[in-house]
Short mmCIF file of C-alpha atoms in Angstrom, two decimals:
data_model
loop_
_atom_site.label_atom_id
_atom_site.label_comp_id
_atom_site.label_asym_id
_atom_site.label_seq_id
_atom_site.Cartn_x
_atom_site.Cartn_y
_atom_site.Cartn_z
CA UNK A 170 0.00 0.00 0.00
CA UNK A 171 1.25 3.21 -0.73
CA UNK A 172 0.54 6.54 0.67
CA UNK A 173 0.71 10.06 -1.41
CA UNK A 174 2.06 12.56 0.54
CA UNK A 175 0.82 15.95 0.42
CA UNK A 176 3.32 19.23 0.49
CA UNK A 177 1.70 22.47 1.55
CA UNK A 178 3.08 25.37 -0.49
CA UNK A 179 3.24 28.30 1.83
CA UNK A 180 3.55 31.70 -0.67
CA UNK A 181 5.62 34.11 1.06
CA UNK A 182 4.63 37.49 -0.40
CA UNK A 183 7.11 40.45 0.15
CA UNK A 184 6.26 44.07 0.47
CA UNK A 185 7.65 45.88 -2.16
CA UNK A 186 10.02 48.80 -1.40
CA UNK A 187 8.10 52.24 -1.72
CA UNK A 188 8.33 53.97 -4.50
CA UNK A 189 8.94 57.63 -6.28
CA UNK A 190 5.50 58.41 -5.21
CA UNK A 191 6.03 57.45 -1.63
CA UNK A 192 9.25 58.71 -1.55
CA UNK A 193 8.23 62.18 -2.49
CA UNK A 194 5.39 62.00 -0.05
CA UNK A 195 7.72 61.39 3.07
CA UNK A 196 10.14 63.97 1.63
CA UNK A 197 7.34 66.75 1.42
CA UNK A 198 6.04 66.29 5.01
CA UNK A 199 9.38 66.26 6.20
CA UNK A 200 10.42 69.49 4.38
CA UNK A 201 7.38 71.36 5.28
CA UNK A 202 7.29 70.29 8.94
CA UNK A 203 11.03 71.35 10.11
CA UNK A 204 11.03 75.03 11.10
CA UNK A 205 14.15 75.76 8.88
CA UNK A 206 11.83 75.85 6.07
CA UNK A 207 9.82 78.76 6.56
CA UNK A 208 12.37 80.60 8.32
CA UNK A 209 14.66 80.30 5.33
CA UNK A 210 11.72 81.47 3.15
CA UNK A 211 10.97 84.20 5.21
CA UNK A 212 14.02 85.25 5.40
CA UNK A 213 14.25 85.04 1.45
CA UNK A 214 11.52 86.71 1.01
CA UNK A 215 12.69 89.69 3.25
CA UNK A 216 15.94 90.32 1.89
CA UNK A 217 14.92 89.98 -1.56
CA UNK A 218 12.32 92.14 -1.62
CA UNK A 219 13.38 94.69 0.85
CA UNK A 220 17.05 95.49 0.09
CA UNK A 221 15.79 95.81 -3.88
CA UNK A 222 13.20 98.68 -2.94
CA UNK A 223 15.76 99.91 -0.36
CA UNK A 224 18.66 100.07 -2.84
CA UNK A 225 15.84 101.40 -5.63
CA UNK A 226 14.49 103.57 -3.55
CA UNK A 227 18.23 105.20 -2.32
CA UNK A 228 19.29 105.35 -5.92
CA UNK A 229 16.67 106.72 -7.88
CA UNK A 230 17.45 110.22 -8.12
CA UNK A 231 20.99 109.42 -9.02
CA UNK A 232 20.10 107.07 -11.54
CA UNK A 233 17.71 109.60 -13.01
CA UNK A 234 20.41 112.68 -13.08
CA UNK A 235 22.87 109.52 -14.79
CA UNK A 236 25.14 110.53 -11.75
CA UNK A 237 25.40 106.45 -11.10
CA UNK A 238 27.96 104.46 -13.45
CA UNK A 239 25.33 101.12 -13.73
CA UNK A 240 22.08 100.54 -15.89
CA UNK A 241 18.93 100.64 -14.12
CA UNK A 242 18.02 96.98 -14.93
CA UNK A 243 20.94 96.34 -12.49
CA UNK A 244 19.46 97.84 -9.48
CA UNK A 245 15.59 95.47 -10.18
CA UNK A 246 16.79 92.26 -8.93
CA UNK A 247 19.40 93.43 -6.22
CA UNK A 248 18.24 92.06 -3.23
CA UNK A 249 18.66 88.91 -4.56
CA UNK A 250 22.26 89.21 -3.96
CA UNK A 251 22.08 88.67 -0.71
CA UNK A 252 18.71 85.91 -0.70
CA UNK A 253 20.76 83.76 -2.13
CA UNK A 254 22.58 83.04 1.11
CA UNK A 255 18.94 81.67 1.96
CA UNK A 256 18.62 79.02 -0.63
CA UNK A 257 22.24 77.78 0.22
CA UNK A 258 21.11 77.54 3.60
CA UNK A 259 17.87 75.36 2.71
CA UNK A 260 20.04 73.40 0.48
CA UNK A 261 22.12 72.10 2.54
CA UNK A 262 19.67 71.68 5.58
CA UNK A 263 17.65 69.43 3.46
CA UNK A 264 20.38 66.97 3.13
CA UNK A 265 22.70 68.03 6.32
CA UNK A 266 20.29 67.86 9.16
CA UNK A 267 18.57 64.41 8.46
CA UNK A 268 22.46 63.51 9.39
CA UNK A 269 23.08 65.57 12.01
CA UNK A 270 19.96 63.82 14.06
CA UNK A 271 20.47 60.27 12.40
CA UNK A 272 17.27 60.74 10.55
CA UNK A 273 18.39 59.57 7.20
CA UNK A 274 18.95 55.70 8.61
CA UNK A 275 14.78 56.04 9.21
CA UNK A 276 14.47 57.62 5.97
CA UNK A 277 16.58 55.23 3.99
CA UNK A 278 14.97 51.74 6.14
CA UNK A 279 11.91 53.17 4.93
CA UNK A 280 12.49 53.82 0.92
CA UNK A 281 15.43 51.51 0.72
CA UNK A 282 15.94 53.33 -2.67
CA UNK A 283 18.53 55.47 -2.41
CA UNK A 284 17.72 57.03 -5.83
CA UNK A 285 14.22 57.54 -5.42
CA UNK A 286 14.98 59.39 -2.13
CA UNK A 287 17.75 61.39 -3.84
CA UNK A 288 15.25 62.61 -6.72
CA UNK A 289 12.03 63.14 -3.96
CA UNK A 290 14.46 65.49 -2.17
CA UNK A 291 15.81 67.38 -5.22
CA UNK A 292 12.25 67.76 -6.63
CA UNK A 293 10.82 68.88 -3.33
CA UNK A 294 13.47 71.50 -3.00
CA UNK A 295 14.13 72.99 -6.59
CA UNK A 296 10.35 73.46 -6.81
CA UNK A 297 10.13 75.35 -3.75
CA UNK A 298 12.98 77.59 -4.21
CA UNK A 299 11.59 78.36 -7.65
CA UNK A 300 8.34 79.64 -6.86
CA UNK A 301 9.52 81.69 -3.66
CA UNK A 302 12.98 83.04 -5.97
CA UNK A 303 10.31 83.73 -8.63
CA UNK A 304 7.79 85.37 -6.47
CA UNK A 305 10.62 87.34 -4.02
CA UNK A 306 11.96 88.77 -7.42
CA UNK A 307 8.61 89.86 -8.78
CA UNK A 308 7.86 91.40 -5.12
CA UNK A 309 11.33 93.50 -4.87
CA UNK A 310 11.01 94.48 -8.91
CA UNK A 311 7.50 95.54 -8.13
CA UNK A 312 8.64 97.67 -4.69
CA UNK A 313 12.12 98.80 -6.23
CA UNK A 314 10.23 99.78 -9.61
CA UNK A 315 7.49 102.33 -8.29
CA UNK A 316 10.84 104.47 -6.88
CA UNK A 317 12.07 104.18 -10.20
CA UNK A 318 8.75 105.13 -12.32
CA UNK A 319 9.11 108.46 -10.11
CA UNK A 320 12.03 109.77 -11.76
CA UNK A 321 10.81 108.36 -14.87
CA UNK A 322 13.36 105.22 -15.28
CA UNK A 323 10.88 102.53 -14.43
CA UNK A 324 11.40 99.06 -16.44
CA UNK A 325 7.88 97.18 -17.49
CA UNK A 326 8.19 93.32 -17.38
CA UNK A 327 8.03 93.26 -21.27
CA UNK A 328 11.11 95.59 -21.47
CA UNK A 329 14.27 93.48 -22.43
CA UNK A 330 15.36 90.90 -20.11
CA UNK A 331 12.99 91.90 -17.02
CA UNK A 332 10.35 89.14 -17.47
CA UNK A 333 13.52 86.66 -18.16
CA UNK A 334 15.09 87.89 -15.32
CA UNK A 335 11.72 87.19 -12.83
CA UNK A 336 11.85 82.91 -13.94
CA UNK A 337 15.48 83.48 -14.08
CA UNK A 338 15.82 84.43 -10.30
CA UNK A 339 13.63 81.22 -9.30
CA UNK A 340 16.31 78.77 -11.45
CA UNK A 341 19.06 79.76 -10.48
CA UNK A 342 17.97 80.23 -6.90
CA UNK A 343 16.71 76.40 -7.20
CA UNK A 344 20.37 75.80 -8.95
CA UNK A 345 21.84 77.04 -5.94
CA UNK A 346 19.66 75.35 -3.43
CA UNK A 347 20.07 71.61 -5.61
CA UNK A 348 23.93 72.64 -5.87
CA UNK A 349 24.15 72.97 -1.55
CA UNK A 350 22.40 70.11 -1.57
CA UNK A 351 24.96 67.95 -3.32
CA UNK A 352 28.11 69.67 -1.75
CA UNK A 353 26.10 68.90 1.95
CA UNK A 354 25.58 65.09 0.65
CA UNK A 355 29.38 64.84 0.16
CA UNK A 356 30.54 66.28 3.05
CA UNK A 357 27.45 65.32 5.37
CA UNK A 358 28.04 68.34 7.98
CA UNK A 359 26.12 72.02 7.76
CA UNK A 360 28.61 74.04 8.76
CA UNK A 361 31.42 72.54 6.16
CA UNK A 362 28.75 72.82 3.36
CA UNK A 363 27.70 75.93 4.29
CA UNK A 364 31.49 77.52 4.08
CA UNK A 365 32.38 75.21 0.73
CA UNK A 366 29.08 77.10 -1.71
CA UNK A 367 28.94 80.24 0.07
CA UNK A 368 32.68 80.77 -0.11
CA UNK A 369 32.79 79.60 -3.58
CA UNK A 370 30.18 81.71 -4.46
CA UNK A 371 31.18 84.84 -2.73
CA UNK A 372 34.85 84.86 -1.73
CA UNK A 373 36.58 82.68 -4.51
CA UNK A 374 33.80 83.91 -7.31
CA UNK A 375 35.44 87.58 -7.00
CA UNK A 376 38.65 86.83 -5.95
CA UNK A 377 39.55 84.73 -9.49
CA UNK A 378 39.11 88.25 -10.75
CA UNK A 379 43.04 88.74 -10.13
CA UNK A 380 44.00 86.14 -12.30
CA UNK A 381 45.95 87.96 -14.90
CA UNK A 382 44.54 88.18 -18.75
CA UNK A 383 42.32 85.76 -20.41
CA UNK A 384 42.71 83.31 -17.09
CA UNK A 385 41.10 85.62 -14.88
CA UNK A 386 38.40 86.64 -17.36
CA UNK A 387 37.08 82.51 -17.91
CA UNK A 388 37.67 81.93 -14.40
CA UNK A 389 35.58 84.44 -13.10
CA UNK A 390 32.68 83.34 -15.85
CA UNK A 391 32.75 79.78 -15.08
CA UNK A 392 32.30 80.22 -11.01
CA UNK A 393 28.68 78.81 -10.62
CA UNK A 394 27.84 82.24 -8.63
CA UNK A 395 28.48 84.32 -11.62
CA UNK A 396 27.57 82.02 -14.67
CA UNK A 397 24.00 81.30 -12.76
CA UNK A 398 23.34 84.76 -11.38
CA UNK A 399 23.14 86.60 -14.83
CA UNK A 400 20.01 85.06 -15.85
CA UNK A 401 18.44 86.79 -13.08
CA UNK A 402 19.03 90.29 -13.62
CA UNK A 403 17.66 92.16 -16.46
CA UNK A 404 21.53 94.07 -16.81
CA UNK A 405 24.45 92.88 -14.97
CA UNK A 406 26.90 94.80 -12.54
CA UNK A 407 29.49 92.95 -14.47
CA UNK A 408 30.31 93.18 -17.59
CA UNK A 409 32.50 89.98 -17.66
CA UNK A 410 30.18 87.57 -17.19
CA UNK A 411 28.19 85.51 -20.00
CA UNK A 412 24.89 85.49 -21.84
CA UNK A 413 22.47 85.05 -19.20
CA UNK A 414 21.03 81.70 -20.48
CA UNK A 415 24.65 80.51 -21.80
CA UNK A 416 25.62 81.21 -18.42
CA UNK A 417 22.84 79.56 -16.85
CA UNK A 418 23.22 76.41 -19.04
CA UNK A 419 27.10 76.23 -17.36
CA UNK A 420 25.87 76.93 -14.14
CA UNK A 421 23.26 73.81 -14.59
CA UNK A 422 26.13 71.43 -16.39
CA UNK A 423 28.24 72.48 -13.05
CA UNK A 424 24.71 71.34 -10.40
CA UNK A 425 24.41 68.18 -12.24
CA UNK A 426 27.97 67.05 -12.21
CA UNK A 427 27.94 67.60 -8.08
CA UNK A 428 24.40 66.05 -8.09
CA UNK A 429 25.79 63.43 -9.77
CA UNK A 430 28.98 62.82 -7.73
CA UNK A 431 26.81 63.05 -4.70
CA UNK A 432 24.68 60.25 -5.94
CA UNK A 433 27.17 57.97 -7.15
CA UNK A 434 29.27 58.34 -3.36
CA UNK A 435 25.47 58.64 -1.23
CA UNK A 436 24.38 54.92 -2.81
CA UNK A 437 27.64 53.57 -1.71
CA UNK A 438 28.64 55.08 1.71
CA UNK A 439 26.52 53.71 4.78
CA UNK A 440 24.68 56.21 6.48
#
């Protein structure tokens, strides 16, 4: 007599690893629910928009009598000089703080996917900075610009490069942001990230200006500071620096190849 024996075939069904979706999801709640965010924005906000109709406002008589050595479009997106020390900041909180308070090894045991979470972040954050670089220019042309329709010198947003120069404020602030980001990925500490793209941007982008002849001209055009910034003034200070969107597309080739660095080294280090 023989027997048949039966074998029970369990299915063992695995939970797949979240996706972009997901990913983005976590990544929006977390960026909107630290109080860095708004602060930052404020603070964007502020600067932009006040120091333009300050400096406007100071200089339009001078501007008007041609007593000032600088075009007027120079003087519409000012403040964002010094806002851009705000988007640098955001930047590299998004990546740098999840670090400093061991965050990221919840983050990454939840979306194992170390690209997905790279994109969700970089989305969430070059977004953001766009609309509030876009909206802080349009606020500071619109406060600066009444001084300047005074004396007769005002700019309208279909004059030459003023419209451009609105969208061109919220990409390269965004550029800025994505380009902390990467730079705080690598070196995984605020502070360090912090002095790496704001000295870069501030201290080495002028100082390469003593490089004798033709060295110290392409030097000074290819810091990201300077070949992302003149896309987002209708008239640059400078007269050295390139075509605003030739510029721009150099200042974009220079975020992606630290984007890219920062991937390829944040999907092989541990957290």
């Amino acid at each position: 007599m023989s027997t048949v024996g039966t074998h029970a075939w369990t299915r063992v069904e695995t939970a797949a690893a979240p996706g972009a979706t997901a990913a983005l999801r976590a990544e929006l709640v977390k960026f909107w629910t630290v109080r860095s965010t708004p602060w930052s924005l404020t603070a964007m906000f502020l600067l932009g928009t006040g120091l333009t109709t300050l400096v406007c406002a100071l200089s339009a008589e001078a501007l008007a009598r041609g007593d000032v050595g600088e075009p007027v479009g120079a003087f519409v997106t000012w403040g964002l000089m010094f806002a851009q020390v705000t988007a640098v900041v955001l930047g590299a909180l998004v990546v740098t703080s999840e670090y400093g308070t061991g965050m990221i090894r919840a983050t990454l045991a939840a979306t194992p996917r170390r690209g997905a979470v790279l994109a969700a972040k970089a989305a969430v954050l070059a977004s953001t900075l766009f609309v509030a670089g876009t909206l802080t220019a349009l606020a500071g042309y619109l406060g600066g610009n009444w001084f300047l329709d005074r004396e007769g010198i005002g700019l309208a947003l279909t004059d030459d490069g003023v419209l451009r120069s609105m969208v061109g404020s919220g990409l390269y602030l965004a550029g800025l942001g994505l380009f902390a980001a990467g730079v705080g990925l690598l070196v995984r500490h605020t502070a360090a990230a912090l002095a790496i793209v704001l000295g870069l941007v501030f201290v080495v982008g002028n100082l390469v200006m003593v490089l004798p002849g033709a060295w110290g001209e392409w030097a000074t055009r290819l810091m990201p500071g300077n070949a992302g910034s003149a896309v987002a003034t209708p008239e640059s200070f400078n007269p050295l620096l390139l075509d605003p969107w030739v510029g721009f597309a150099v200042f974009a080739a220079e975020v992606a190849v630290v984007l890219a660095v920062a991937a390829a080294v944040f999907t092989r280090r541990d957290a």
